[in-house]
Each structure stands twice: as C-alpha cells, then as structure tokens.
PDB file of C-alpha atoms in Angstrom:
ATOM      1  CA  UNK A   1     -30.719  81.147 196.624  1.00  0.00           C
ATOM      2  CA  UNK A   2     -33.324  79.287 198.588  1.00  0.00           C
ATOM      3  CA  UNK A   3     -33.197  76.435 201.024  1.00  0.00           C
ATOM      4  CA  UNK A   4     -31.592  73.171 199.831  1.00  0.00           C
ATOM      5  CA  UNK A   5     -33.596  69.981 200.154  1.00  0.00           C
ATOM      6  CA  UNK A   6     -32.419  66.461 200.893  1.00  0.00           C
ATOM      7  CA  UNK A   7     -33.262  63.471 198.765  1.00  0.00           C
ATOM      8  CA  UNK A   8     -35.576  61.289 200.871  1.00  0.00           C
ATOM      9  CA  UNK A   9     -34.060  58.002 201.974  1.00  0.00           C
ATOM     10  CA  UNK A  10     -37.143  56.185 200.670  1.00  0.00           C
ATOM     11  CA  UNK A  11     -36.561  57.639 197.226  1.00  0.00           C
ATOM     12  CA  UNK A  12     -32.938  56.507 197.261  1.00  0.00           C
ATOM     13  CA  UNK A  13     -34.120  53.033 198.244  1.00  0.00           C
ATOM     14  CA  UNK A  14     -36.713  53.061 195.465  1.00  0.00           C
ATOM     15  CA  UNK A  15     -34.004  53.856 192.926  1.00  0.00           C
ATOM     16  CA  UNK A  16     -32.572  50.361 193.432  1.00  0.00           C
ATOM     17  CA  UNK A  17     -35.721  48.737 192.041  1.00  0.00           C
ATOM     18  CA  UNK A  18     -37.385  51.477 189.972  1.00  0.00           C
ATOM     19  CA  UNK A  19     -34.786  53.820 188.535  1.00  0.00           C
ATOM     20  CA  UNK A  20     -37.064  55.549 186.051  1.00  0.00           C
ATOM     21  CA  UNK A  21     -39.800  56.226 188.596  1.00  0.00           C
ATOM     22  CA  UNK A  22     -37.355  57.444 191.242  1.00  0.00           C
ATOM     23  CA  UNK A  23     -35.623  59.782 188.805  1.00  0.00           C
ATOM     24  CA  UNK A  24     -38.973  61.132 187.603  1.00  0.00           C
ATOM     25  CA  UNK A  25     -40.063  61.859 191.182  1.00  0.00           C
ATOM     26  CA  UNK A  26     -36.728  63.506 192.002  1.00  0.00           C
ATOM     27  CA  UNK A  27     -36.963  65.728 188.900  1.00  0.00           C
ATOM     28  CA  UNK A  28     -40.468  66.730 189.969  1.00  0.00           C
ATOM     29  CA  UNK A  29     -39.089  67.724 193.400  1.00  0.00           C
ATOM     30  CA  UNK A  30     -36.314  69.738 191.752  1.00  0.00           C
ATOM     31  CA  UNK A  31     -38.828  71.432 189.443  1.00  0.00           C
ATOM     32  CA  UNK A  32     -41.064  72.378 192.390  1.00  0.00           C
ATOM     33  CA  UNK A  33     -38.088  73.729 194.328  1.00  0.00           C
ATOM     34  CA  UNK A  34     -36.912  75.803 191.352  1.00  0.00           C
ATOM     35  CA  UNK A  35     -40.384  77.251 190.810  1.00  0.00           C
ATOM     36  CA  UNK A  36     -40.421  78.139 194.487  1.00  0.00           C
ATOM     37  CA  UNK A  37     -37.422  80.468 194.134  1.00  0.00           C
ATOM     38  CA  UNK A  38     -38.179  81.927 190.692  1.00  0.00           C
ATOM     39  CA  UNK A  39     -39.315  85.564 190.988  1.00  0.00           C
ATOM     40  CA  UNK A  40     -41.832  85.184 188.164  1.00  0.00           C
ATOM     41  CA  UNK A  41     -40.858  88.243 186.113  1.00  0.00           C
ATOM     42  CA  UNK A  42     -42.292  88.380 182.605  1.00  0.00           C
ATOM     43  CA  UNK A  43     -39.016  89.519 181.010  1.00  0.00           C
ATOM     44  CA  UNK A  44     -35.407  90.503 181.746  1.00  0.00           C
ATOM     45  CA  UNK A  45     -36.234  94.201 182.175  1.00  0.00           C
ATOM     46  CA  UNK A  46     -38.879  93.492 184.787  1.00  0.00           C
ATOM     47  CA  UNK A  47     -36.518  91.137 186.628  1.00  0.00           C
ATOM     48  CA  UNK A  48     -33.878  93.891 186.744  1.00  0.00           C
ATOM     49  CA  UNK A  49     -36.512  96.291 188.060  1.00  0.00           C
ATOM     50  CA  UNK A  50     -37.415  93.835 190.844  1.00  0.00           C
ATOM     51  CA  UNK A  51     -33.749  93.472 191.816  1.00  0.00           C
ATOM     52  CA  UNK A  52     -33.299  97.252 191.876  1.00  0.00           C
ATOM     53  CA  UNK A  53     -36.467  97.702 193.945  1.00  0.00           C
ATOM     54  CA  UNK A  54     -35.191  95.098 196.373  1.00  0.00           C
ATOM     55  CA  UNK A  55     -31.912  97.014 196.722  1.00  0.00           C
ATOM     56  CA  UNK A  56     -33.810 100.273 197.234  1.00  0.00           C
ATOM     57  CA  UNK A  57     -36.061  98.699 199.832  1.00  0.00           C
ATOM     58  CA  UNK A  58     -33.203  97.147 201.809  1.00  0.00           C
ATOM     59  CA  UNK A  59     -31.616  99.222 204.611  1.00  0.00           C
ATOM     60  CA  UNK A  60     -28.119 100.254 203.504  1.00  0.00           C
ATOM     61  CA  UNK A  61     -26.189  98.492 206.258  1.00  0.00           C
ATOM     62  CA  UNK A  62     -28.313  95.347 206.464  1.00  0.00           C
ATOM     63  CA  UNK A  63     -27.815  92.074 204.632  1.00  0.00           C
ATOM     64  CA  UNK A  64     -30.989  90.236 203.694  1.00  0.00           C
ATOM     65  CA  UNK A  65     -31.318  86.544 204.447  1.00  0.00           C
ATOM     66  CA  UNK A  66     -32.231  84.173 201.586  1.00  0.00           C
ATOM     67  CA  UNK A  67     -35.771  83.964 202.986  1.00  0.00           C
ATOM     68  CA  UNK A  68     -36.160  87.765 203.085  1.00  0.00           C
ATOM     69  CA  UNK A  69     -34.722  88.086 199.574  1.00  0.00           C
ATOM     70  CA  UNK A  70     -37.111  85.468 198.208  1.00  0.00           C
ATOM     71  CA  UNK A  71     -40.074  87.047 199.988  1.00  0.00           C
ATOM     72  CA  UNK A  72     -39.367  90.485 198.496  1.00  0.00           C
ATOM     73  CA  UNK A  73     -38.847  89.071 195.001  1.00  0.00           C
ATOM     74  CA  UNK A  74     -42.129  87.182 195.115  1.00  0.00           C
ATOM     75  CA  UNK A  75     -43.984  90.143 196.575  1.00  0.00           C
ATOM     76  CA  UNK A  76     -42.863  92.386 193.707  1.00  0.00           C
ATOM     77  CA  UNK A  77     -43.734  89.724 191.126  1.00  0.00           C
ATOM     78  CA  UNK A  78     -47.186  89.065 192.582  1.00  0.00           C
ATOM     79  CA  UNK A  79     -47.866  92.784 192.901  1.00  0.00           C
ATOM     80  CA  UNK A  80     -47.051  93.436 189.243  1.00  0.00           C
ATOM     81  CA  UNK A  81     -49.365  90.574 188.191  1.00  0.00           C
ATOM     82  CA  UNK A  82     -52.311  91.183 190.499  1.00  0.00           C
ATOM     83  CA  UNK A  83     -52.291  94.952 191.001  1.00  0.00           C
ATOM     84  CA  UNK A  84     -52.444  95.716 187.298  1.00  0.00           C
ATOM     85  CA  UNK A  85     -54.803  98.666 187.872  1.00  0.00           C
ATOM     86  CA  UNK A  86     -52.667 100.277 190.577  1.00  0.00           C
ATOM     87  CA  UNK A  87     -51.346 103.495 189.029  1.00  0.00           C
ATOM     88  CA  UNK A  88     -48.894 104.024 191.875  1.00  0.00           C
ATOM     89  CA  UNK A  89     -47.248 100.649 191.309  1.00  0.00           C
ATOM     90  CA  UNK A  90     -47.061 101.284 187.562  1.00  0.00           C
ATOM     91  CA  UNK A  91     -45.483 104.684 188.183  1.00  0.00           C
ATOM     92  CA  UNK A  92     -42.826 103.286 190.520  1.00  0.00           C
ATOM     93  CA  UNK A  93     -41.998 100.451 188.100  1.00  0.00           C
ATOM     94  CA  UNK A  94     -41.674 102.919 185.227  1.00  0.00           C
ATOM     95  CA  UNK A  95     -39.342 105.133 187.281  1.00  0.00           C
ATOM     96  CA  UNK A  96     -37.218 102.139 188.297  1.00  0.00           C
ATOM     97  CA  UNK A  97     -37.019 101.017 184.637  1.00  0.00           C
ATOM     98  CA  UNK A  98     -35.873 104.506 183.661  1.00  0.00           C
ATOM     99  CA  UNK A  99     -33.322 104.564 186.512  1.00  0.00           C
ATOM    100  CA  UNK A 100     -31.929 101.204 185.362  1.00  0.00           C
ATOM    101  CA  UNK A 101     -31.654 102.456 181.780  1.00  0.00           C
ATOM    102  CA  UNK A 102     -29.829 105.613 182.897  1.00  0.00           C
ATOM    103  CA  UNK A 103     -27.397 103.549 184.964  1.00  0.00           C
ATOM    104  CA  UNK A 104     -26.770 101.218 182.028  1.00  0.00           C
ATOM    105  CA  UNK A 105     -26.150 104.179 179.717  1.00  0.00           C
ATOM    106  CA  UNK A 106     -23.618 105.611 182.160  1.00  0.00           C
ATOM    107  CA  UNK A 107     -21.908 102.226 182.590  1.00  0.00           C
ATOM    108  CA  UNK A 108     -22.926 102.094 186.254  1.00  0.00           C
ATOM    109  CA  UNK A 109     -24.894  99.869 188.576  1.00  0.00           C
ATOM    110  CA  UNK A 110     -27.077 100.737 191.528  1.00  0.00           C
ATOM    111  CA  UNK A 111     -24.311  99.413 193.760  1.00  0.00           C
ATOM    112  CA  UNK A 112     -21.978 102.148 192.475  1.00  0.00           C
ATOM    113  CA  UNK A 113     -24.465 104.854 193.399  1.00  0.00           C
ATOM    114  CA  UNK A 114     -25.028 103.235 196.785  1.00  0.00           C
ATOM    115  CA  UNK A 115     -21.288 103.275 197.461  1.00  0.00           C
ATOM    116  CA  UNK A 116     -21.186 107.007 196.750  1.00  0.00           C
ATOM    117  CA  UNK A 117     -23.608 107.530 199.654  1.00  0.00           C
ATOM    118  CA  UNK A 118     -20.933 106.353 202.085  1.00  0.00           C
ATOM    119  CA  UNK A 119     -19.028 109.086 203.906  1.00  0.00           C
ATOM    120  CA  UNK A 120     -15.942 110.320 202.077  1.00  0.00           C
ATOM    121  CA  UNK A 121     -13.557 109.003 204.748  1.00  0.00           C
ATOM    122  CA  UNK A 122     -15.083 105.533 204.753  1.00  0.00           C
ATOM    123  CA  UNK A 123     -15.243 105.469 200.942  1.00  0.00           C
ATOM    124  CA  UNK A 124     -11.590 106.525 200.730  1.00  0.00           C
ATOM    125  CA  UNK A 125     -10.506 103.816 203.174  1.00  0.00           C
ATOM    126  CA  UNK A 126     -12.486 101.138 201.323  1.00  0.00           C
ATOM    127  CA  UNK A 127     -11.175 102.272 197.957  1.00  0.00           C
ATOM    128  CA  UNK A 128      -7.595 102.414 199.219  1.00  0.00           C
ATOM    129  CA  UNK A 129      -7.942  98.920 200.677  1.00  0.00           C
ATOM    130  CA  UNK A 130      -9.394  97.646 197.381  1.00  0.00           C
ATOM    131  CA  UNK A 131      -6.587  99.298 195.384  1.00  0.00           C
ATOM    132  CA  UNK A 132      -3.887  97.747 197.591  1.00  0.00           C
ATOM    133  CA  UNK A 133      -5.529  94.313 197.342  1.00  0.00           C
ATOM    134  CA  UNK A 134      -5.776  94.737 193.576  1.00  0.00           C
ATOM    135  CA  UNK A 135      -2.071  95.543 193.288  1.00  0.00           C
ATOM    136  CA  UNK A 136      -1.075  92.626 195.511  1.00  0.00           C
ATOM    137  CA  UNK A 137      -3.370  90.114 193.819  1.00  0.00           C
ATOM    138  CA  UNK A 138      -2.778  91.267 190.224  1.00  0.00           C
ATOM    139  CA  UNK A 139       0.306  89.060 189.576  1.00  0.00           C
ATOM    140  CA  UNK A 140      -1.559  85.987 190.824  1.00  0.00           C
ATOM    141  CA  UNK A 141      -4.747  86.912 188.942  1.00  0.00           C
ATOM    142  CA  UNK A 142      -2.868  87.565 185.685  1.00  0.00           C
ATOM    143  CA  UNK A 143      -0.974  84.277 186.001  1.00  0.00           C
ATOM    144  CA  UNK A 144      -4.190  82.367 186.699  1.00  0.00           C
ATOM    145  CA  UNK A 145      -5.880  84.097 183.755  1.00  0.00           C
ATOM    146  CA  UNK A 146      -3.054  83.231 181.352  1.00  0.00           C
ATOM    147  CA  UNK A 147      -2.921  79.604 182.508  1.00  0.00           C
ATOM    148  CA  UNK A 148      -6.684  79.253 182.217  1.00  0.00           C
ATOM    149  CA  UNK A 149      -6.877  80.954 178.823  1.00  0.00           C
ATOM    150  CA  UNK A 150      -6.315  77.769 176.725  1.00  0.00           C
ATOM    151  CA  UNK A 151      -9.243  76.061 178.462  1.00  0.00           C
ATOM    152  CA  UNK A 152     -11.455  79.102 177.933  1.00  0.00           C
ATOM    153  CA  UNK A 153     -10.520  79.501 174.269  1.00  0.00           C
ATOM    154  CA  UNK A 154     -10.975  75.814 173.424  1.00  0.00           C
ATOM    155  CA  UNK A 155     -14.293  75.366 175.247  1.00  0.00           C
ATOM    156  CA  UNK A 156     -15.711  78.623 173.837  1.00  0.00           C
ATOM    157  CA  UNK A 157     -14.612  77.843 170.271  1.00  0.00           C
ATOM    158  CA  UNK A 158     -16.020  74.309 170.232  1.00  0.00           C
ATOM    159  CA  UNK A 159     -19.204  75.328 172.058  1.00  0.00           C
ATOM    160  CA  UNK A 160     -19.807  78.163 169.582  1.00  0.00           C
ATOM    161  CA  UNK A 161     -19.378  75.760 166.679  1.00  0.00           C
ATOM    162  CA  UNK A 162     -21.856  73.351 168.277  1.00  0.00           C
ATOM    163  CA  UNK A 163     -24.238  76.258 168.900  1.00  0.00           C
ATOM    164  CA  UNK A 164     -24.243  77.167 165.199  1.00  0.00           C
ATOM    165  CA  UNK A 165     -24.946  73.538 164.302  1.00  0.00           C
ATOM    166  CA  UNK A 166     -27.808  73.325 166.809  1.00  0.00           C
ATOM    167  CA  UNK A 167     -29.382  76.555 165.541  1.00  0.00           C
ATOM    168  CA  UNK A 168     -29.108  75.405 161.936  1.00  0.00           C
ATOM    169  CA  UNK A 169     -30.837  72.092 162.716  1.00  0.00           C
ATOM    170  CA  UNK A 170     -33.582  73.477 164.962  1.00  0.00           C
ATOM    171  CA  UNK A 171     -36.701  75.527 164.336  1.00  0.00           C
ATOM    172  CA  UNK A 172     -37.442  76.279 168.008  1.00  0.00           C
ATOM    173  CA  UNK A 173     -34.098  77.291 169.487  1.00  0.00           C
ATOM    174  CA  UNK A 174     -33.418  81.032 169.666  1.00  0.00           C
ATOM    175  CA  UNK A 175     -29.886  81.211 171.078  1.00  0.00           C
ATOM    176  CA  UNK A 176     -29.179  77.584 172.028  1.00  0.00           C
ATOM    177  CA  UNK A 177     -27.468  78.686 175.223  1.00  0.00           C
ATOM    178  CA  UNK A 178     -28.296  75.330 176.804  1.00  0.00           C
ATOM    179  CA  UNK A 179     -26.227  73.687 174.072  1.00  0.00           C
ATOM    180  CA  UNK A 180     -23.347  76.091 174.727  1.00  0.00           C
ATOM    181  CA  UNK A 181     -23.362  75.436 178.472  1.00  0.00           C
ATOM    182  CA  UNK A 182     -23.617  71.649 178.210  1.00  0.00           C
ATOM    183  CA  UNK A 183     -20.977  71.441 175.480  1.00  0.00           C
ATOM    184  CA  UNK A 184     -18.565  73.593 177.466  1.00  0.00           C
ATOM    185  CA  UNK A 185     -18.953  71.201 180.390  1.00  0.00           C
ATOM    186  CA  UNK A 186     -18.389  68.149 178.180  1.00  0.00           C
ATOM    187  CA  UNK A 187     -15.289  69.637 176.548  1.00  0.00           C
ATOM    188  CA  UNK A 188     -13.874  70.795 179.880  1.00  0.00           C
ATOM    189  CA  UNK A 189     -14.400  67.352 181.422  1.00  0.00           C
ATOM    190  CA  UNK A 190     -12.116  65.896 178.757  1.00  0.00           C
ATOM    191  CA  UNK A 191      -9.638  68.732 178.240  1.00  0.00           C
ATOM    192  CA  UNK A 192      -9.014  69.953 181.802  1.00  0.00           C
ATOM    193  CA  UNK A 193      -7.566  66.651 183.128  1.00  0.00           C
ATOM    194  CA  UNK A 194      -5.261  66.458 180.085  1.00  0.00           C
ATOM    195  CA  UNK A 195      -4.282  70.105 180.459  1.00  0.00           C
ATOM    196  CA  UNK A 196      -3.606  69.611 184.172  1.00  0.00           C
ATOM    197  CA  UNK A 197      -1.366  66.661 183.317  1.00  0.00           C
ATOM    198  CA  UNK A 198       0.601  68.863 180.904  1.00  0.00           C
ATOM    199  CA  UNK A 199       0.974  71.568 183.580  1.00  0.00           C
ATOM    200  CA  UNK A 200       2.071  68.945 186.108  1.00  0.00           C
ATOM    201  CA  UNK A 201       4.635  67.568 183.647  1.00  0.00           C
ATOM    202  CA  UNK A 202       6.060  71.041 183.060  1.00  0.00           C
ATOM    203  CA  UNK A 203       6.258  71.609 186.828  1.00  0.00           C
ATOM    204  CA  UNK A 204       8.086  68.271 187.303  1.00  0.00           C
ATOM    205  CA  UNK A 205      10.584  69.190 184.595  1.00  0.00           C
ATOM    206  CA  UNK A 206      11.202  72.590 186.170  1.00  0.00           C
ATOM    207  CA  UNK A 207      11.671  71.028 189.614  1.00  0.00           C
ATOM    208  CA  UNK A 208      14.179  68.535 188.238  1.00  0.00           C
ATOM    209  CA  UNK A 209      13.633  65.987 190.992  1.00  0.00           C
ATOM    210  CA  UNK A 210      12.506  63.010 188.979  1.00  0.00           C
ATOM    211  CA  UNK A 211       9.014  61.754 188.246  1.00  0.00           C
ATOM    212  CA  UNK A 212       7.946  60.968 191.822  1.00  0.00           C
ATOM    213  CA  UNK A 213       6.358  64.436 192.543  1.00  0.00           C
ATOM    214  CA  UNK A 214       4.009  64.065 189.527  1.00  0.00           C
ATOM    215  CA  UNK A 215       1.059  62.394 191.353  1.00  0.00           C
ATOM    216  CA  UNK A 216       1.231  64.907 194.196  1.00  0.00           C
ATOM    217  CA  UNK A 217       1.339  67.865 191.817  1.00  0.00           C
ATOM    218  CA  UNK A 218      -1.381  66.469 189.546  1.00  0.00           C
ATOM    219  CA  UNK A 219      -3.876  65.387 192.204  1.00  0.00           C
ATOM    220  CA  UNK A 220      -3.183  68.001 194.894  1.00  0.00           C
ATOM    221  CA  UNK A 221      -1.125  71.032 193.911  1.00  0.00           C
ATOM    222  CA  UNK A 222      -2.685  71.863 190.522  1.00  0.00           C
ATOM    223  CA  UNK A 223      -6.371  71.554 191.617  1.00  0.00           C
ATOM    224  CA  UNK A 224      -5.760  73.664 194.725  1.00  0.00           C
ATOM    225  CA  UNK A 225      -3.824  76.240 192.700  1.00  0.00           C
ATOM    226  CA  UNK A 226      -6.636  76.431 190.115  1.00  0.00           C
ATOM    227  CA  UNK A 227      -9.292  76.865 192.792  1.00  0.00           C
ATOM    228  CA  UNK A 228      -7.301  79.587 194.555  1.00  0.00           C
ATOM    229  CA  UNK A 229      -6.676  81.245 191.190  1.00  0.00           C
ATOM    230  CA  UNK A 230     -10.432  81.411 190.529  1.00  0.00           C
ATOM    231  CA  UNK A 231     -11.018  82.953 193.973  1.00  0.00           C
ATOM    232  CA  UNK A 232      -8.237  85.506 193.429  1.00  0.00           C
ATOM    233  CA  UNK A 233      -9.566  86.486 189.985  1.00  0.00           C
ATOM    234  CA  UNK A 234     -13.080  86.884 191.363  1.00  0.00           C
ATOM    235  CA  UNK A 235     -11.884  89.021 194.279  1.00  0.00           C
ATOM    236  CA  UNK A 236      -9.679  91.116 191.983  1.00  0.00           C
ATOM    237  CA  UNK A 237     -12.678  91.925 189.784  1.00  0.00           C
ATOM    238  CA  UNK A 238     -14.628  93.036 192.859  1.00  0.00           C
ATOM    239  CA  UNK A 239     -11.746  95.253 193.964  1.00  0.00           C
ATOM    240  CA  UNK A 240     -11.518  96.764 190.490  1.00  0.00           C
ATOM    241  CA  UNK A 241     -15.256  97.505 190.476  1.00  0.00           C
ATOM    242  CA  UNK A 242     -14.957  99.374 193.772  1.00  0.00           C
ATOM    243  CA  UNK A 243     -11.930 101.377 192.569  1.00  0.00           C
ATOM    244  CA  UNK A 244     -13.631 102.082 189.231  1.00  0.00           C
ATOM    245  CA  UNK A 245     -16.787 103.399 190.889  1.00  0.00           C
ATOM    246  CA  UNK A 246     -14.761 105.743 193.097  1.00  0.00           C
ATOM    247  CA  UNK A 247     -12.661 106.943 190.172  1.00  0.00           C
ATOM    248  CA  UNK A 248     -15.797 107.580 188.158  1.00  0.00           C
ATOM    249  CA  UNK A 249     -17.390 109.693 190.884  1.00  0.00           C
ATOM    250  CA  UNK A 250     -14.219 111.406 192.146  1.00  0.00           C
ATOM    251  CA  UNK A 251     -11.813 111.247 189.212  1.00  0.00           C
ATOM    252  CA  UNK A 252     -13.209 114.104 187.149  1.00  0.00           C
ATOM    253  CA  UNK A 253     -14.484 116.456 189.818  1.00  0.00           C
ATOM    254  CA  UNK A 254     -16.871 118.741 187.847  1.00  0.00           C
ATOM    255  CA  UNK A 255     -18.494 116.051 185.694  1.00  0.00           C
ATOM    256  CA  UNK A 256     -18.402 113.417 188.420  1.00  0.00           C
ATOM    257  CA  UNK A 257     -19.989 115.777 190.942  1.00  0.00           C
ATOM    258  CA  UNK A 258     -22.901 116.559 188.634  1.00  0.00           C
ATOM    259  CA  UNK A 259     -23.429 112.914 187.683  1.00  0.00           C
ATOM    260  CA  UNK A 260     -23.074 111.737 191.271  1.00  0.00           C
ATOM    261  CA  UNK A 261     -25.600 114.271 192.543  1.00  0.00           C
ATOM    262  CA  UNK A 262     -28.021 113.375 189.759  1.00  0.00           C
ATOM    263  CA  UNK A 263     -27.954 109.646 190.481  1.00  0.00           C
ATOM    264  CA  UNK A 264     -27.909 110.088 194.254  1.00  0.00           C
ATOM    265  CA  UNK A 265     -30.944 112.391 194.167  1.00  0.00           C
ATOM    266  CA  UNK A 266     -32.730 110.015 191.819  1.00  0.00           C
ATOM    267  CA  UNK A 267     -31.942 107.047 194.028  1.00  0.00           C
ATOM    268  CA  UNK A 268     -33.033 108.814 197.225  1.00  0.00           C
ATOM    269  CA  UNK A 269     -36.405 109.715 195.702  1.00  0.00           C
ATOM    270  CA  UNK A 270     -36.902 106.180 194.421  1.00  0.00           C
ATOM    271  CA  UNK A 271     -35.844 104.694 197.744  1.00  0.00           C
ATOM    272  CA  UNK A 272     -38.552 106.656 199.543  1.00  0.00           C
ATOM    273  CA  UNK A 273     -41.213 105.739 196.983  1.00  0.00           C
ATOM    274  CA  UNK A 274     -40.328 102.031 196.967  1.00  0.00           C
ATOM    275  CA  UNK A 275     -40.295 101.773 200.760  1.00  0.00           C
ATOM    276  CA  UNK A 276     -43.652 103.528 201.028  1.00  0.00           C
ATOM    277  CA  UNK A 277     -45.056 101.241 198.338  1.00  0.00           C
ATOM    278  CA  UNK A 278     -43.751  98.115 200.089  1.00  0.00           C
ATOM    279  CA  UNK A 279     -45.217  99.265 203.399  1.00  0.00           C
ATOM    280  CA  UNK A 280     -48.582  99.696 201.669  1.00  0.00           C
ATOM    281  CA  UNK A 281     -48.790  96.486 199.645  1.00  0.00           C
ATOM    282  CA  UNK A 282     -46.843  94.177 201.954  1.00  0.00           C
ATOM    283  CA  UNK A 283     -49.797  93.231 204.206  1.00  0.00           C
ATOM    284  CA  UNK A 284     -52.017  92.195 201.285  1.00  0.00           C
ATOM    285  CA  UNK A 285     -49.213  90.431 199.377  1.00  0.00           C
ATOM    286  CA  UNK A 286     -47.421  88.566 202.193  1.00  0.00           C
ATOM    287  CA  UNK A 287     -49.987  85.788 202.542  1.00  0.00           C
ATOM    288  CA  UNK A 288     -50.240  85.390 198.766  1.00  0.00           C
ATOM    289  CA  UNK A 289     -46.434  85.276 198.440  1.00  0.00           C
ATOM    290  CA  UNK A 290     -46.210  82.516 201.040  1.00  0.00           C
ATOM    291  CA  UNK A 291     -49.023  80.575 199.355  1.00  0.00           C
ATOM    292  CA  UNK A 292     -47.273  81.070 195.990  1.00  0.00           C
ATOM    293  CA  UNK A 293     -44.115  79.457 197.423  1.00  0.00           C
TER     294      UNK A 293
END
C-alpha cells in the first residue's frame, strides 16, 4: 500500500549518460518510499498486534483508504516506541497479543470473529452465496491447480535446493528467503514459457485443425486462461474461508456458541479499549506520524 511515485523525466534522461548514478538515485527514491510505508514494528508479533488494533479501531462497515491505513499503522508504531512508560498502552498491547494468540490457537482470524457479528440473516445469505460460488468455481479452480502444479513443484524443489546451498555457504543468512524468491522467479522465467508451449501443443493436437492455431493459443489463450485461473483460485479460497468461519461458529451449536460468545465478548471489549486509546493518543501522535513519513 501507499502512493506510487513516477520516475522523474530528468532521471530517465540522466540514465542515458550516467547509468550508475541514475540507478543509485532511483534506488534511493525506492528506499525512501518503502521506509515511508513500513509500520516500524520491532517483530512479527508486534506487527500482528498493530494490524489487529487497526481492525478493531476501524468502523465495521467502513473501508479505510491507503492513507488512513498508513496513518494508523504509523501511529501505533510511534506510540509503542515513544510512549514506553504508558501503562495503558502496554496493557492494551498485551491484551491484543493475547487475543491474537487465542485466535491462532483456535485456527481463527479476527476477520472470522468480525463476520460472526453480522446479523444471522445477512451471514446466512453471504455464506450461501459463497458456498454456491465455491461449488461453481471448484471445477475451474481444481483444473487450474492441477495444470499449475508442475510449475509449483519444479520451482519449489529447485529453490529449496538453492536455499540449502546458500545457507551452507553463508554465515549471516538465517532462512535465505530472498534466495528462494529470486530463484523461483528465475526458474519460472525459463520453465513457464516452455510449459506453456507444451500445453499449447497438446491443445493443438486435441483440436485437430493443423498447426495454424498454435501462435494464437500460445500467445493469447494460454496466458489469459492462466490469469483467470489464478483469479478463480484466489476467489475460491476466499469463499472457502467465509464458509469455514460460518461452519465453525454454527456447525457444532453448543461448542460453537460458547466459543463464538467468548471471542465476540473479547473483541467487543478490546474494540472499546482500542478506540478510546486512539482517541487519546491520536492528537499527540498525528503530527509525529506525518513527520515520520
């Protein structure tokens, strides 16, 4: 998230005569922009707490703009760094950490609890719609998954092998995830065009109309089909998450009712505390958050 920036025309012109200098300046701009949108959490747990606090602070039927999201993230980060002696802030952060841990233990997310706050009729309609979409999209999603499986298996296998090599030859790398990501991209850049050609050849054979459809299938049909397959798989996962959350809260009535009430009560109390805290610290943090950006 965050606002995109354009490469200045003068910098593009400078690249013609001073490539190294232009690239260095562009990387500095990218670095500044990335630091501008980083929340500044000290670890993963604190980052999760900030995201949960942001969700608790946000009105349930309102979507935050990128600017509002960034402002809240920075405000929480600055507050945790500069209000180190504020017992109220520490207490809220501790409660949010505990809430996140309880959700993780139950296999839930805050979004699942938030969905359970919707009226039963609305929740039923949304869940029914998600279930129908899941049934309709499942054949397409399964087909796309099966066709994409060779790419996934090959890139993951080779990237994992390269990761082990990088870790063995380095004294500073911890997980070498940068190596995994870059190697997956390199392997996919080589393998995907070849794999697409194989798929196009199979399609031509099945059509039985000669070789002339091959360029159209390779350059147009296969890329569009792959892109749509990714969208369908992504949407199917979202539908499944909605159905799963409803099943978890409604499926086993006695247990689900107790668990639902527990998390809902916990969330409601935290929501009140977080909103009161934000209303209190927002005036003194807003200017600092803007200056920090």
